[in-house]
Amino acid sequence: MTTIDVVKKPEYPVHLESDVVLRNGRTLRIRPVRPDDRDGALDLFRRLSPESLYTRFFDVRTPEAALQYSPVDVDYRNDFGVVGEVGGRIMAMAHYFRGRKQLVDSAEVAFTIADEVQGLGIGTRMLDKLAEAALPNGIVKFQAEVLAENTKMLDVFLNSGFAVTHKTSEGCVHVSFPIEPTEASEEAAAYRSRMAAHASMAKIFEPRSIAVVGASRRRGQLGAEVLHNLRSSGYKGSLYPVNPKAGDIDGLKAYASLRDVKGTVDLAIVIVPTEEVEHVVDDCVAKGVAAIVVISAGFAETGDEGRVRERRLVEKCRAAGIRLVGPNCMGVINTDPTIGMHGTFTSVYPPRGSVAMSSQSGALGLAILDYARQLGIGFSTFISVGNKADVSGNDLIQYWAEDPNTDVMLLYLESFGNPRKFGEIARRVARKKPIVAVKAGRSATGARAASSHTGALAQSDAITGDLFRQAGIIRTDTLEELFDVASLFARQPKPPGRRVAIMTNAGGPAILAADACEANGLTLPHLAAETVAELRSFLPAAAAVGNPVDMIASATPEQYRRTLNLLLADPNIDAVVVIYIPVFAVDAAEIAAVISRGAENAHGKTLVATFMSARPGSSIAIGSVPAFPFPERAVTALARVANYADWRRRPAGVARHFDDLDTAGMRATIDGALARGDGWLSPAEVKSLLEAARIQVVRGELAVSEADAVRIASRVGYPVVLKVDGPDIIHKSEVRGVKLSIPDEAGVREAWHDFTDRLGDRMTGALVQHMVTSGVEVMAGAIDEATFGQVIVYGAGGVLVELLSDVAFRLQPLSDVDAHDLINEVRYSKLLHGYRGAPPSDIAALEETLLRLSSLIHVCPEIRELDINPLKVMERGVIAVDARVKVAKAVPQAPSRRIAY
């Protein structure tokens, strides 16, 4: 056991500051305690009821005495505390206390929560924050003494999701539990987040009262259009126009200021000049408004000055617990007839439906609503989030997950707020409802230059695609495809499999459809013998009754009906693509009716159509069947939905925990390297780190002289490999710094002289390793990517890694399913199954190595880049042949002020 250093206090942990949503939908600021919190803490204790003082301290103490039990001058490791603020006022405090004399792995926790905010989930949120702070400091267990009658505090512990043990003695309950995240604790935290997000978004989508600040009488002005639309859509709540120059607007009493409104205001829609927005937000704070939609522009989208203005808005809203949509947005819509809210300035009000959508672009939102209406796609809700200063996709998908009116979620994204949280939330929500997204900004211009293979390969759009796959999000390439998929989800069941039948009255479109199926991973199986025989009984002799079924141009509505029913009943088929080209115009309506009726008895199978009598370039609906103008669009939409259905059927995946990890050894290696400063680990440190993770490393040592190299080569056994080492040499092959298959001592000496002659002082030594001649070379790594955080990378290895760019990414941490998918998504992995007589490789060992790599990154988050290349996958086991690791201390940054779910 080692002694705790309590002399030098760590810096204030600004990274532990965050804003959280409570059960009532309001936000709470949680941050570490500061020495200047003394007066605020005294104010909290003075407001406590005698009952709260007693349950907290086991007797009724004076505020000054209570403060001794909630210190505000702490060292952030042993006596760590957090406060919860609303409007700058401390509403809660929580601490953990650890013994000073020796390093212990447990700490006692205590909570103080103001009476007026008890029961809102504050205790649980602060417990999560204490656990987040404790784990890096070696604390793995919390304990608490709670009076038996303090049921609220006991519920905080028992409902946390941690494995709580407790025993009662003389009216006091001793509670103890490990704080390492578990599946149960993460599920509990996810549920709390989802409920809190739904509550906070309800004030936006389901307000009982709306104030339109900047309302106007003059039609054509945004304020006039928003008010007019709210009235025209039949908004069921109270409406308050705010305009200092009008006594009434459109028959409604107008108010000079929001503060003058007599009733409660749930939502304020703000359309005023940019310079007045901040004053309006002050009025909202004073009035107690729950949510604000700022349509006004002139903020972060305009540059640095606008970003400063926007930051001030967010700070004020967060301090007051107000949710903010925008700024620079179009507004919000809810078509539920009990709400009837058209809170935008566009004249387009979509029909009611089960599709919810968020658009980051306001202008694009106008076109989206109009296009969706033309397609007959109905919306439950629509929101334009603009600059996403506060409310983002993370909030929305959690609200929609619980919204009974929403079955499908559509997202138009230009950026991510918190990609890691987005992935975690979306992965859970997508198990319940489909999420379809189109992501703008796919070019490589955002990719940063990097100094390792993993860094060079980590381009944001590539990671975005893999993040979406990992989370079960359906990514589309265009807005048109987004709505194609939405139309299919909204009207048809998900296919039970990937087996497709095509029926047509023209061969050409059927060939195009078959090609599209193959390109998208759908199969065209043989039809059942009974189906083929029945088709032969009524189709012309010239008809093709395989798959596709070509009924030829003379096909009648009756032949369409019988063929469709047979294909839908065929046990070999999961979905049917119906193609119709109008040969005789009089048949079009009848065949449309046949398709519509066929969907009514489709046995749970999916039906899509290519109905080429539709207006060129657009899709339509034939009853509950989406019909597309061209077969490729129909098949692509079907494939996207089939992919999602496959994902839903698969197990969610679980994290794997390894009991044999030498976590102390990992930390010792990283901490020792960081003591020198940020930078690359030495070969010996890399070897030590990987061995602590129980990742096998090839036999070898670093030589610093020619004689050293000869001795090591003899020890590890010939043939050997020499790899040059130097602080500025990242890719050894680029400086011809690798010599393979050296058979003897003479070869070692020759290679050493070649390196020193060419590289001079750049060379500080050479790694001498036993030559591994067998195995498939792959690459495994990790990168702390600027946008997404820690990402695990796997791909083709050796010198081909950057040439082929055949890689896949997954957000940290990996599940067993993630590791399996990483390998299967890389084309190069086919070599692992044996190629042209080669024996198959140990794929199970490779999967385990990726999971061990994930565990290593979890224990050592200071790793910024890790590159194992090549990693040799043998018939049995894997061996790391070469590796580089770069570390850096965590840089304290100002909090993003985004909601932390």
PDB file of C-alpha atoms in Angstrom, residues 518-696:
ATOM      1  CA  GLU A 518     -27.317  -7.646 -55.183  1.00  0.00           C
ATOM      2  CA  ALA A 519     -25.499  -4.329 -54.673  1.00  0.00           C
ATOM      3  CA  ASN A 520     -27.374  -3.735 -51.410  1.00  0.00           C
ATOM      4  CA  GLY A 521     -26.963  -7.201 -49.941  1.00  0.00           C
ATOM      5  CA  LEU A 522     -30.486  -8.457 -50.641  1.00  0.00           C
ATOM      6  CA  THR A 523     -30.965 -11.924 -52.115  1.00  0.00           C
ATOM      7  CA  LEU A 524     -33.292 -13.230 -54.836  1.00  0.00           C
ATOM      8  CA  PRO A 525     -33.936 -16.858 -53.837  1.00  0.00           C
ATOM      9  CA  HIS A 526     -35.616 -19.552 -55.910  1.00  0.00           C
ATOM     10  CA  LEU A 527     -39.368 -19.586 -55.484  1.00  0.00           C
ATOM     11  CA  ALA A 528     -41.028 -22.607 -53.883  1.00  0.00           C
ATOM     12  CA  ALA A 529     -41.948 -25.337 -56.375  1.00  0.00           C
ATOM     13  CA  GLU A 530     -45.625 -24.911 -55.541  1.00  0.00           C
ATOM     14  CA  THR A 531     -45.422 -21.205 -56.346  1.00  0.00           C
ATOM     15  CA  VAL A 532     -43.765 -21.842 -59.711  1.00  0.00           C
ATOM     16  CA  ALA A 533     -46.342 -24.473 -60.643  1.00  0.00           C
ATOM     17  CA  GLU A 534     -49.228 -22.192 -59.759  1.00  0.00           C
ATOM     18  CA  LEU A 535     -47.707 -19.276 -61.735  1.00  0.00           C
ATOM     19  CA  ARG A 536     -47.399 -21.566 -64.780  1.00  0.00           C
ATOM     20  CA  SER A 537     -51.080 -22.343 -64.547  1.00  0.00           C
ATOM     21  CA  PHE A 538     -52.288 -18.814 -65.394  1.00  0.00           C
ATOM     22  CA  LEU A 539     -49.408 -16.779 -66.861  1.00  0.00           C
ATOM     23  CA  PRO A 540     -48.649 -16.805 -70.618  1.00  0.00           C
ATOM     24  CA  ALA A 541     -46.175 -19.336 -71.903  1.00  0.00           C
ATOM     25  CA  ALA A 542     -43.732 -16.521 -72.690  1.00  0.00           C
ATOM     26  CA  ALA A 543     -43.682 -15.373 -69.055  1.00  0.00           C
ATOM     27  CA  ALA A 544     -40.622 -16.033 -66.889  1.00  0.00           C
ATOM     28  CA  VAL A 545     -41.601 -17.634 -63.580  1.00  0.00           C
ATOM     29  CA  GLY A 546     -38.239 -17.693 -61.846  1.00  0.00           C
ATOM     30  CA  ASN A 547     -37.213 -14.743 -59.718  1.00  0.00           C
ATOM     31  CA  PRO A 548     -37.790 -12.079 -61.071  1.00  0.00           C
ATOM     32  CA  VAL A 549     -41.234 -13.052 -62.326  1.00  0.00           C
ATOM     33  CA  ASP A 550     -41.734 -11.349 -65.718  1.00  0.00           C
ATOM     34  CA  MET A 551     -45.427 -11.508 -66.557  1.00  0.00           C
ATOM     35  CA  ILE A 552     -44.680  -9.714 -69.905  1.00  0.00           C
ATOM     36  CA  ALA A 553     -46.309  -6.529 -71.153  1.00  0.00           C
ATOM     37  CA  SER A 554     -49.777  -8.007 -71.580  1.00  0.00           C
ATOM     38  CA  ALA A 555     -50.147  -8.730 -67.849  1.00  0.00           C
ATOM     39  CA  THR A 556     -53.674  -8.005 -66.654  1.00  0.00           C
ATOM     40  CA  PRO A 557     -54.783  -6.677 -63.250  1.00  0.00           C
ATOM     41  CA  GLU A 558     -56.032 -10.182 -62.411  1.00  0.00           C
ATOM     42  CA  GLN A 559     -52.630 -11.701 -63.210  1.00  0.00           C
ATOM     43  CA  TYR A 560     -50.997  -9.044 -61.023  1.00  0.00           C
ATOM     44  CA  ARG A 561     -53.374  -9.959 -58.201  1.00  0.00           C
ATOM     45  CA  ARG A 562     -52.784 -13.711 -58.361  1.00  0.00           C
ATOM     46  CA  THR A 563     -49.005 -13.357 -58.785  1.00  0.00           C
ATOM     47  CA  LEU A 564     -48.684 -10.929 -55.889  1.00  0.00           C
ATOM     48  CA  ASN A 565     -50.708 -13.145 -53.550  1.00  0.00           C
ATOM     49  CA  LEU A 566     -48.594 -16.166 -54.436  1.00  0.00           C
ATOM     50  CA  LEU A 567     -45.311 -14.356 -53.832  1.00  0.00           C
ATOM     51  CA  LEU A 568     -46.474 -12.959 -50.510  1.00  0.00           C
ATOM     52  CA  ALA A 569     -47.456 -16.480 -49.425  1.00  0.00           C
ATOM     53  CA  ASP A 570     -44.190 -18.086 -50.608  1.00  0.00           C
ATOM     54  CA  PRO A 571     -42.165 -19.362 -47.590  1.00  0.00           C
ATOM     55  CA  ASN A 572     -38.898 -18.453 -49.343  1.00  0.00           C
ATOM     56  CA  ILE A 573     -39.771 -14.749 -49.596  1.00  0.00           C
ATOM     57  CA  ASP A 574     -39.584 -11.900 -47.027  1.00  0.00           C
ATOM     58  CA  ALA A 575     -40.387  -8.908 -49.260  1.00  0.00           C
ATOM     59  CA  VAL A 576     -41.857  -8.248 -52.698  1.00  0.00           C
ATOM     60  CA  VAL A 577     -40.971  -5.510 -55.165  1.00  0.00           C
ATOM     61  CA  VAL A 578     -43.870  -4.906 -57.591  1.00  0.00           C
ATOM     62  CA  ILE A 579     -42.956  -3.144 -60.844  1.00  0.00           C
ATOM     63  CA  TYR A 580     -45.588  -1.741 -63.185  1.00  0.00           C
ATOM     64  CA  ILE A 581     -45.002   0.150 -66.399  1.00  0.00           C
ATOM     65  CA  PRO A 582     -48.261   1.472 -67.920  1.00  0.00           C
ATOM     66  CA  VAL A 583     -48.834  -0.331 -71.193  1.00  0.00           C
ATOM     67  CA  PHE A 584     -52.568   0.306 -71.176  1.00  0.00           C
ATOM     68  CA  ALA A 585     -53.473   3.434 -69.236  1.00  0.00           C
ATOM     69  CA  VAL A 586     -56.872   2.013 -68.303  1.00  0.00           C
ATOM     70  CA  ASP A 587     -55.205  -0.726 -66.240  1.00  0.00           C
ATOM     71  CA  ALA A 588     -53.177   1.642 -63.992  1.00  0.00           C
ATOM     72  CA  ALA A 589     -55.931   2.369 -61.461  1.00  0.00           C
ATOM     73  CA  GLU A 590     -56.925  -1.306 -61.212  1.00  0.00           C
ATOM     74  CA  ILE A 591     -53.349  -2.475 -60.694  1.00  0.00           C
ATOM     75  CA  ALA A 592     -52.843   0.213 -58.057  1.00  0.00           C
ATOM     76  CA  ALA A 593     -55.911  -1.159 -56.283  1.00  0.00           C
ATOM     77  CA  VAL A 594     -54.489  -4.702 -56.547  1.00  0.00           C
ATOM     78  CA  ILE A 595     -51.244  -3.574 -54.905  1.00  0.00           C
ATOM     79  CA  SER A 596     -53.107  -1.745 -52.161  1.00  0.00           C
ATOM     80  CA  ARG A 597     -55.319  -4.743 -51.391  1.00  0.00           C
ATOM     81  CA  GLY A 598     -52.324  -7.094 -51.474  1.00  0.00           C
ATOM     82  CA  ALA A 599     -50.757  -5.219 -48.583  1.00  0.00           C
ATOM     83  CA  GLU A 600     -53.795  -5.967 -46.428  1.00  0.00           C
ATOM     84  CA  ASN A 601     -52.937  -9.662 -46.356  1.00  0.00           C
ATOM     85  CA  ALA A 602     -49.153  -9.668 -46.700  1.00  0.00           C
ATOM     86  CA  HIS A 603     -48.432 -12.100 -43.828  1.00  0.00           C
ATOM     87  CA  GLY A 604     -46.131  -9.564 -42.124  1.00  0.00           C
ATOM     88  CA  LYS A 605     -43.971  -9.226 -45.219  1.00  0.00           C
ATOM     89  CA  THR A 606     -42.814  -5.967 -46.769  1.00  0.00           C
ATOM     90  CA  LEU A 607     -44.278  -4.684 -50.012  1.00  0.00           C
ATOM     91  CA  VAL A 608     -42.820  -1.867 -52.124  1.00  0.00           C
ATOM     92  CA  ALA A 609     -43.689  -0.796 -55.639  1.00  0.00           C
ATOM     93  CA  THR A 610     -42.172   0.828 -58.661  1.00  0.00           C
ATOM     94  CA  PHE A 611     -45.249   2.394 -60.204  1.00  0.00           C
ATOM     95  CA  MET A 612     -43.930   4.199 -63.231  1.00  0.00           C
ATOM     96  CA  SER A 613     -47.141   6.006 -63.969  1.00  0.00           C
ATOM     97  CA  ALA A 614     -46.234   8.296 -61.060  1.00  0.00           C
ATOM     98  CA  ARG A 615     -45.013  11.795 -61.772  1.00  0.00           C
ATOM     99  CA  PRO A 616     -41.369  11.488 -62.928  1.00  0.00           C
ATOM    100  CA  GLY A 617     -38.864  11.906 -60.126  1.00  0.00           C
ATOM    101  CA  SER A 618     -41.264  11.603 -57.185  1.00  0.00           C
ATOM    102  CA  SER A 619     -42.685   8.813 -55.109  1.00  0.00           C
ATOM    103  CA  ILE A 620     -46.309   8.307 -54.148  1.00  0.00           C
ATOM    104  CA  ALA A 621     -48.300   6.035 -51.886  1.00  0.00           C
ATOM    105  CA  ILE A 622     -50.662   3.344 -53.123  1.00  0.00           C
ATOM    106  CA  GLY A 623     -52.703   2.814 -50.002  1.00  0.00           C
ATOM    107  CA  SER A 624     -50.151   1.638 -47.438  1.00  0.00           C
ATOM    108  CA  VAL A 625     -47.576   0.776 -50.107  1.00  0.00           C
ATOM    109  CA  PRO A 626     -44.861   3.319 -50.975  1.00  0.00           C
ATOM    110  CA  ALA A 627     -44.408   3.505 -54.732  1.00  0.00           C
ATOM    111  CA  PHE A 628     -41.221   4.848 -56.324  1.00  0.00           C
ATOM    112  CA  PRO A 629     -40.652   6.098 -59.858  1.00  0.00           C
ATOM    113  CA  PHE A 630     -37.572   3.900 -60.418  1.00  0.00           C
ATOM    114  CA  PRO A 631     -36.680   0.409 -59.164  1.00  0.00           C
ATOM    115  CA  GLU A 632     -33.275   1.390 -57.734  1.00  0.00           C
ATOM    116  CA  ARG A 633     -34.913   3.798 -55.251  1.00  0.00           C
ATOM    117  CA  ALA A 634     -37.422   1.186 -54.151  1.00  0.00           C
ATOM    118  CA  VAL A 635     -34.727  -1.440 -53.563  1.00  0.00           C
ATOM    119  CA  THR A 636     -32.353   0.976 -51.799  1.00  0.00           C
ATOM    120  CA  ALA A 637     -35.074   2.001 -49.351  1.00  0.00           C
ATOM    121  CA  LEU A 638     -35.979  -1.649 -48.790  1.00  0.00           C
ATOM    122  CA  ALA A 639     -32.319  -2.519 -48.141  1.00  0.00           C
ATOM    123  CA  ARG A 640     -31.934   0.258 -45.551  1.00  0.00           C
ATOM    124  CA  VAL A 641     -34.994  -1.003 -43.682  1.00  0.00           C
ATOM    125  CA  ALA A 642     -33.809  -4.630 -43.946  1.00  0.00           C
ATOM    126  CA  ASN A 643     -30.410  -3.654 -42.502  1.00  0.00           C
ATOM    127  CA  TYR A 644     -32.136  -2.040 -39.547  1.00  0.00           C
ATOM    128  CA  ALA A 645     -34.370  -5.082 -39.051  1.00  0.00           C
ATOM    129  CA  ASP A 646     -31.253  -7.285 -39.026  1.00  0.00           C
ATOM    130  CA  TRP A 647     -29.646  -5.016 -36.432  1.00  0.00           C
ATOM    131  CA  ARG A 648     -32.745  -5.175 -34.245  1.00  0.00           C
ATOM    132  CA  ARG A 649     -32.745  -8.981 -34.362  1.00  0.00           C
ATOM    133  CA  ARG A 650     -29.140  -9.231 -33.242  1.00  0.00           C
ATOM    134  CA  PRO A 651     -28.158  -9.311 -29.545  1.00  0.00           C
ATOM    135  CA  ALA A 652     -27.231  -5.916 -28.143  1.00  0.00           C
ATOM    136  CA  GLY A 653     -23.781  -7.065 -27.083  1.00  0.00           C
ATOM    137  CA  VAL A 654     -22.131  -6.979 -23.669  1.00  0.00           C
ATOM    138  CA  ALA A 655     -18.845  -5.661 -22.394  1.00  0.00           C
ATOM    139  CA  ARG A 656     -16.294  -8.308 -21.476  1.00  0.00           C
ATOM    140  CA  HIS A 657     -14.336  -7.988 -18.251  1.00  0.00           C
ATOM    141  CA  PHE A 658     -10.903  -9.592 -17.948  1.00  0.00           C
ATOM    142  CA  ASP A 659      -9.804 -10.707 -14.485  1.00  0.00           C
ATOM    143  CA  ASP A 660      -6.181 -11.158 -15.547  1.00  0.00           C
ATOM    144  CA  LEU A 661      -5.501  -7.531 -16.506  1.00  0.00           C
ATOM    145  CA  ASP A 662      -2.573  -5.970 -14.658  1.00  0.00           C
ATOM    146  CA  THR A 663      -4.227  -2.591 -14.186  1.00  0.00           C
ATOM    147  CA  ALA A 664      -1.588  -1.478 -11.696  1.00  0.00           C
ATOM    148  CA  GLY A 665       1.114  -2.271 -14.250  1.00  0.00           C
ATOM    149  CA  MET A 666      -0.758  -0.336 -16.960  1.00  0.00           C
ATOM    150  CA  ARG A 667      -1.090   2.716 -14.735  1.00  0.00           C
ATOM    151  CA  ALA A 668       2.541   2.511 -13.617  1.00  0.00           C
ATOM    152  CA  THR A 669       3.732   2.527 -17.238  1.00  0.00           C
ATOM    153  CA  ILE A 670       1.486   5.447 -18.250  1.00  0.00           C
ATOM    154  CA  ASP A 671       2.155   7.487 -15.113  1.00  0.00           C
ATOM    155  CA  GLY A 672       5.891   6.949 -15.492  1.00  0.00           C
ATOM    156  CA  ALA A 673       5.789   8.133 -19.098  1.00  0.00           C
ATOM    157  CA  LEU A 674       3.650  11.164 -18.235  1.00  0.00           C
ATOM    158  CA  ALA A 675       6.150  12.163 -15.562  1.00  0.00           C
ATOM    159  CA  ARG A 676       8.513  12.976 -18.475  1.00  0.00           C
ATOM    160  CA  GLY A 677       5.779  14.884 -20.266  1.00  0.00           C
ATOM    161  CA  ASP A 678       3.488  14.221 -23.204  1.00  0.00           C
ATOM    162  CA  GLY A 679       4.830  12.155 -26.076  1.00  0.00           C
ATOM    163  CA  TRP A 680       5.609   8.697 -27.436  1.00  0.00           C
ATOM    164  CA  LEU A 681       6.392   5.753 -25.186  1.00  0.00           C
ATOM    165  CA  SER A 682       9.696   3.939 -25.517  1.00  0.00           C
ATOM    166  CA  PRO A 683       9.660   0.432 -27.046  1.00  0.00           C
ATOM    167  CA  ALA A 684      10.200  -1.053 -23.580  1.00  0.00           C
ATOM    168  CA  GLU A 685       7.242   0.906 -22.206  1.00  0.00           C
ATOM    169  CA  VAL A 686       5.030  -0.155 -25.105  1.00  0.00           C
ATOM    170  CA  LYS A 687       5.976  -3.790 -24.524  1.00  0.00           C
ATOM    171  CA  SER A 688       5.260  -3.457 -20.802  1.00  0.00           C
ATOM    172  CA  LEU A 689       1.895  -1.803 -21.457  1.00  0.00           C
ATOM    173  CA  LEU A 690       0.700  -4.462 -23.896  1.00  0.00           C
ATOM    174  CA  GLU A 691       1.899  -7.302 -21.689  1.00  0.00           C
ATOM    175  CA  ALA A 692      -0.007  -5.776 -18.743  1.00  0.00           C
ATOM    176  CA  ALA A 693      -3.103  -5.955 -20.945  1.00  0.00           C
ATOM    177  CA  ARG A 694      -2.187  -9.597 -21.672  1.00  0.00           C
ATOM    178  CA  ILE A 695      -1.687  -8.911 -25.373  1.00  0.00           C
ATOM    179  CA  GLN A 696       1.113 -11.171 -26.555  1.00  0.00           C
TER     180      GLN A 696
END
